[in-house]
């Protein structure tokens, strides 16, 4: 079941906001994703992120999905995630390679209230590891695209 969920997260991050609103016939999971946040940091590293809303029956989950891609044949190896001096509960979902590119996909779980709050202020955080620091500055509009779908706690 974890494999199906991780695969669903990975596939959802590959679609644009306008076209992603899917129901998994086999899993019963409905998912919606925001537009992609993409930022090239330097000649070697690029970061991407999406805000996801996943639901199944009466259960709902909000996730900030991250990707760090390097073009120097080294995996990012994310060890820490911080936002304003608070450690985030980062989960690595996958590491993969395509040619010379190495990528790490991960996520941070969020509550509906936090998604709504971030729709007003955006979200800045840092992923880091032995091969570098990867800053994210997610604009409020990505959270707003999903916040309208969030049910209050």
PDB file of C-alpha atoms in Angstrom:
ATOM      1  CA  UNK A   1       0.000   0.000   0.000  1.00  0.00           C
ATOM      2  CA  UNK A   2       2.896   2.373   0.787  1.00  0.00           C
ATOM      3  CA  UNK A   3       4.318   1.730  -2.683  1.00  0.00           C
ATOM      4  CA  UNK A   4       0.990   2.672  -4.289  1.00  0.00           C
ATOM      5  CA  UNK A   5       0.795   5.880  -2.238  1.00  0.00           C
ATOM      6  CA  UNK A   6       4.401   6.885  -3.012  1.00  0.00           C
ATOM      7  CA  UNK A   7       3.888   6.094  -6.700  1.00  0.00           C
ATOM      8  CA  UNK A   8       0.707   8.159  -6.674  1.00  0.00           C
ATOM      9  CA  UNK A   9       2.575  11.082  -5.104  1.00  0.00           C
ATOM     10  CA  UNK A  10       5.349  10.838  -7.664  1.00  0.00           C
ATOM     11  CA  UNK A  11       2.976  10.684 -10.621  1.00  0.00           C
ATOM     12  CA  UNK A  12       0.888  13.533  -9.274  1.00  0.00           C
ATOM     13  CA  UNK A  13       3.921  15.769  -9.185  1.00  0.00           C
ATOM     14  CA  UNK A  14       4.361  15.340 -12.925  1.00  0.00           C
ATOM     15  CA  UNK A  15       1.092  17.017 -13.936  1.00  0.00           C
ATOM     16  CA  UNK A  16       0.089  20.676 -14.108  1.00  0.00           C
ATOM     17  CA  UNK A  17      -2.595  22.062 -11.801  1.00  0.00           C
ATOM     18  CA  UNK A  18      -5.153  22.547 -14.564  1.00  0.00           C
ATOM     19  CA  UNK A  19      -5.128  18.919 -15.618  1.00  0.00           C
ATOM     20  CA  UNK A  20      -4.562  17.086 -12.340  1.00  0.00           C
ATOM     21  CA  UNK A  21      -7.678  16.031 -10.489  1.00  0.00           C
ATOM     22  CA  UNK A  22      -7.753  12.257 -10.581  1.00  0.00           C
ATOM     23  CA  UNK A  23      -9.472   9.353  -8.948  1.00  0.00           C
ATOM     24  CA  UNK A  24      -7.523   6.102  -8.659  1.00  0.00           C
ATOM     25  CA  UNK A  25      -9.965   3.340  -9.557  1.00  0.00           C
ATOM     26  CA  UNK A  26      -7.790   0.667  -7.946  1.00  0.00           C
ATOM     27  CA  UNK A  27      -6.743   2.635  -4.846  1.00  0.00           C
ATOM     28  CA  UNK A  28      -9.826   4.775  -4.245  1.00  0.00           C
ATOM     29  CA  UNK A  29      -7.590   7.817  -3.761  1.00  0.00           C
ATOM     30  CA  UNK A  30      -8.596  11.180  -5.193  1.00  0.00           C
ATOM     31  CA  UNK A  31      -5.777  13.652  -5.652  1.00  0.00           C
ATOM     32  CA  UNK A  32      -5.348  17.285  -6.608  1.00  0.00           C
ATOM     33  CA  UNK A  33      -2.054  19.121  -7.113  1.00  0.00           C
ATOM     34  CA  UNK A  34      -1.031  22.753  -7.318  1.00  0.00           C
ATOM     35  CA  UNK A  35       1.087  24.230 -10.066  1.00  0.00           C
ATOM     36  CA  UNK A  36       4.777  23.403  -9.878  1.00  0.00           C
ATOM     37  CA  UNK A  37       7.287  25.653  -8.148  1.00  0.00           C
ATOM     38  CA  UNK A  38      10.561  25.348 -10.090  1.00  0.00           C
ATOM     39  CA  UNK A  39      13.798  27.155  -9.302  1.00  0.00           C
ATOM     40  CA  UNK A  40      17.266  26.652 -10.735  1.00  0.00           C
ATOM     41  CA  UNK A  41      19.752  27.297  -7.949  1.00  0.00           C
ATOM     42  CA  UNK A  42      23.012  27.077  -9.884  1.00  0.00           C
ATOM     43  CA  UNK A  43      24.617  25.152 -12.724  1.00  0.00           C
ATOM     44  CA  UNK A  44      24.250  21.906 -10.774  1.00  0.00           C
ATOM     45  CA  UNK A  45      21.016  22.001  -8.755  1.00  0.00           C
ATOM     46  CA  UNK A  46      17.333  22.621  -9.346  1.00  0.00           C
ATOM     47  CA  UNK A  47      14.406  22.340  -6.909  1.00  0.00           C
ATOM     48  CA  UNK A  48      10.735  21.682  -7.564  1.00  0.00           C
ATOM     49  CA  UNK A  49       7.697  21.495  -5.298  1.00  0.00           C
ATOM     50  CA  UNK A  50       3.910  21.009  -5.414  1.00  0.00           C
ATOM     51  CA  UNK A  51       1.181  21.110  -2.824  1.00  0.00           C
ATOM     52  CA  UNK A  52      -1.018  17.987  -2.914  1.00  0.00           C
ATOM     53  CA  UNK A  53      -4.411  17.117  -1.462  1.00  0.00           C
ATOM     54  CA  UNK A  54      -5.116  13.393  -1.260  1.00  0.00           C
ATOM     55  CA  UNK A  55      -8.367  11.923  -0.027  1.00  0.00           C
ATOM     56  CA  UNK A  56      -9.929   8.524   0.380  1.00  0.00           C
ATOM     57  CA  UNK A  57     -13.373   8.183   1.888  1.00  0.00           C
ATOM     58  CA  UNK A  58     -13.540  10.571   4.834  1.00  0.00           C
ATOM     59  CA  UNK A  59      -9.743  10.752   5.251  1.00  0.00           C
ATOM     60  CA  UNK A  60      -7.817  13.693   3.819  1.00  0.00           C
ATOM     61  CA  UNK A  61      -4.089  14.373   3.650  1.00  0.00           C
ATOM     62  CA  UNK A  62      -2.111  17.444   2.596  1.00  0.00           C
ATOM     63  CA  UNK A  63       1.476  17.090   1.451  1.00  0.00           C
ATOM     64  CA  UNK A  64       4.204  19.417   0.255  1.00  0.00           C
ATOM     65  CA  UNK A  65       6.015  17.287  -2.339  1.00  0.00           C
ATOM     66  CA  UNK A  66       9.644  18.211  -3.071  1.00  0.00           C
ATOM     67  CA  UNK A  67      12.181  17.274  -5.721  1.00  0.00           C
ATOM     68  CA  UNK A  68      15.877  18.126  -5.713  1.00  0.00           C
ATOM     69  CA  UNK A  69      17.644  17.423  -9.009  1.00  0.00           C
ATOM     70  CA  UNK A  70      21.395  17.524  -9.510  1.00  0.00           C
ATOM     71  CA  UNK A  71      23.271  17.313 -12.802  1.00  0.00           C
ATOM     72  CA  UNK A  72      26.691  16.333 -11.470  1.00  0.00           C
ATOM     73  CA  UNK A  73      26.063  12.592 -10.973  1.00  0.00           C
ATOM     74  CA  UNK A  74      25.680  13.013  -7.200  1.00  0.00           C
ATOM     75  CA  UNK A  75      22.472  12.311  -5.305  1.00  0.00           C
ATOM     76  CA  UNK A  76      21.351  15.219  -3.089  1.00  0.00           C
ATOM     77  CA  UNK A  77      21.157  13.001   0.065  1.00  0.00           C
ATOM     78  CA  UNK A  78      18.832  15.271   2.037  1.00  0.00           C
ATOM     79  CA  UNK A  79      19.423  14.877   5.776  1.00  0.00           C
ATOM     80  CA  UNK A  80      17.670  17.912   7.289  1.00  0.00           C
ATOM     81  CA  UNK A  81      14.726  20.207   6.617  1.00  0.00           C
ATOM     82  CA  UNK A  82      14.209  23.510   8.427  1.00  0.00           C
ATOM     83  CA  UNK A  83      11.835  26.468   8.299  1.00  0.00           C
ATOM     84  CA  UNK A  84      12.537  29.496  10.493  1.00  0.00           C
ATOM     85  CA  UNK A  85      14.676  27.526  12.965  1.00  0.00           C
ATOM     86  CA  UNK A  86      12.111  24.719  13.260  1.00  0.00           C
ATOM     87  CA  UNK A  87      13.000  21.256  12.067  1.00  0.00           C
ATOM     88  CA  UNK A  88      10.496  19.808   9.588  1.00  0.00           C
ATOM     89  CA  UNK A  89       9.473  16.165   9.458  1.00  0.00           C
ATOM     90  CA  UNK A  90      10.892  15.450   5.987  1.00  0.00           C
ATOM     91  CA  UNK A  91      10.364  11.998   4.452  1.00  0.00           C
ATOM     92  CA  UNK A  92      12.418  10.761   1.523  1.00  0.00           C
ATOM     93  CA  UNK A  93      10.143   8.970  -0.963  1.00  0.00           C
ATOM     94  CA  UNK A  94      12.540   8.028  -3.725  1.00  0.00           C
ATOM     95  CA  UNK A  95      15.956   8.507  -5.292  1.00  0.00           C
ATOM     96  CA  UNK A  96      16.362   7.969  -9.005  1.00  0.00           C
ATOM     97  CA  UNK A  97      18.640   8.761 -11.903  1.00  0.00           C
ATOM     98  CA  UNK A  98      18.140   9.653 -15.528  1.00  0.00           C
ATOM     99  CA  UNK A  99      21.415   9.809 -17.425  1.00  0.00           C
ATOM    100  CA  UNK A 100      23.720  12.173 -15.531  1.00  0.00           C
ATOM    101  CA  UNK A 101      20.861  13.593 -13.449  1.00  0.00           C
ATOM    102  CA  UNK A 102      20.276  12.427  -9.879  1.00  0.00           C
ATOM    103  CA  UNK A 103      17.091  13.295  -8.040  1.00  0.00           C
ATOM    104  CA  UNK A 104      15.571  12.876  -4.624  1.00  0.00           C
ATOM    105  CA  UNK A 105      11.827  13.093  -4.088  1.00  0.00           C
ATOM    106  CA  UNK A 106      10.436  13.689  -0.627  1.00  0.00           C
ATOM    107  CA  UNK A 107       7.543  15.227   1.222  1.00  0.00           C
ATOM    108  CA  UNK A 108       6.480  17.140   4.305  1.00  0.00           C
ATOM    109  CA  UNK A 109       3.014  16.429   5.727  1.00  0.00           C
ATOM    110  CA  UNK A 110       0.822  19.463   6.386  1.00  0.00           C
ATOM    111  CA  UNK A 111      -2.497  20.047   8.130  1.00  0.00           C
ATOM    112  CA  UNK A 112      -5.486  21.707   6.433  1.00  0.00           C
ATOM    113  CA  UNK A 113      -5.036  24.687   8.775  1.00  0.00           C
ATOM    114  CA  UNK A 114      -1.380  25.040   7.794  1.00  0.00           C
ATOM    115  CA  UNK A 115      -2.223  24.913   4.079  1.00  0.00           C
ATOM    116  CA  UNK A 116      -4.802  27.677   4.617  1.00  0.00           C
ATOM    117  CA  UNK A 117      -2.283  29.751   6.595  1.00  0.00           C
ATOM    118  CA  UNK A 118       0.389  29.309   3.919  1.00  0.00           C
ATOM    119  CA  UNK A 119      -2.131  30.461   1.284  1.00  0.00           C
ATOM    120  CA  UNK A 120      -1.752  33.898   2.883  1.00  0.00           C
ATOM    121  CA  UNK A 121       1.994  33.969   3.549  1.00  0.00           C
ATOM    122  CA  UNK A 122       3.718  31.388   1.363  1.00  0.00           C
ATOM    123  CA  UNK A 123       6.380  29.097   2.765  1.00  0.00           C
ATOM    124  CA  UNK A 124      10.167  29.318   2.959  1.00  0.00           C
ATOM    125  CA  UNK A 125      12.205  26.334   4.027  1.00  0.00           C
ATOM    126  CA  UNK A 126      15.572  24.725   3.476  1.00  0.00           C
ATOM    127  CA  UNK A 127      16.512  21.153   2.639  1.00  0.00           C
ATOM    128  CA  UNK A 128      20.153  20.342   3.284  1.00  0.00           C
ATOM    129  CA  UNK A 129      22.634  17.544   3.155  1.00  0.00           C
ATOM    130  CA  UNK A 130      26.332  16.856   2.612  1.00  0.00           C
ATOM    131  CA  UNK A 131      26.128  17.950  -1.029  1.00  0.00           C
ATOM    132  CA  UNK A 132      24.473  21.294  -0.521  1.00  0.00           C
ATOM    133  CA  UNK A 133      21.646  23.453   0.744  1.00  0.00           C
ATOM    134  CA  UNK A 134      18.451  23.730  -1.274  1.00  0.00           C
ATOM    135  CA  UNK A 135      16.219  26.724  -0.433  1.00  0.00           C
ATOM    136  CA  UNK A 136      12.525  26.768  -1.334  1.00  0.00           C
ATOM    137  CA  UNK A 137      10.311  29.892  -1.355  1.00  0.00           C
ATOM    138  CA  UNK A 138       6.876  28.571  -2.233  1.00  0.00           C
ATOM    139  CA  UNK A 139       4.496  31.377  -3.266  1.00  0.00           C
ATOM    140  CA  UNK A 140       1.079  31.669  -1.574  1.00  0.00           C
ATOM    141  CA  UNK A 141      -0.807  30.958  -4.804  1.00  0.00           C
ATOM    142  CA  UNK A 142       0.245  27.294  -4.791  1.00  0.00           C
ATOM    143  CA  UNK A 143      -1.312  26.810  -1.357  1.00  0.00           C
ATOM    144  CA  UNK A 144      -4.346  28.882  -2.360  1.00  0.00           C
ATOM    145  CA  UNK A 145      -5.015  26.496  -5.240  1.00  0.00           C
ATOM    146  CA  UNK A 146      -5.375  23.677  -2.704  1.00  0.00           C
ATOM    147  CA  UNK A 147      -6.659  25.672   0.323  1.00  0.00           C
ATOM    148  CA  UNK A 148     -10.057  26.209  -1.288  1.00  0.00           C
ATOM    149  CA  UNK A 149     -10.422  22.445  -1.211  1.00  0.00           C
ATOM    150  CA  UNK A 150      -9.395  22.049   2.432  1.00  0.00           C
ATOM    151  CA  UNK A 151     -12.014  21.248   5.058  1.00  0.00           C
ATOM    152  CA  UNK A 152     -11.568  23.097   8.383  1.00  0.00           C
ATOM    153  CA  UNK A 153     -10.394  20.839  11.234  1.00  0.00           C
TER     154      UNK A 153
END
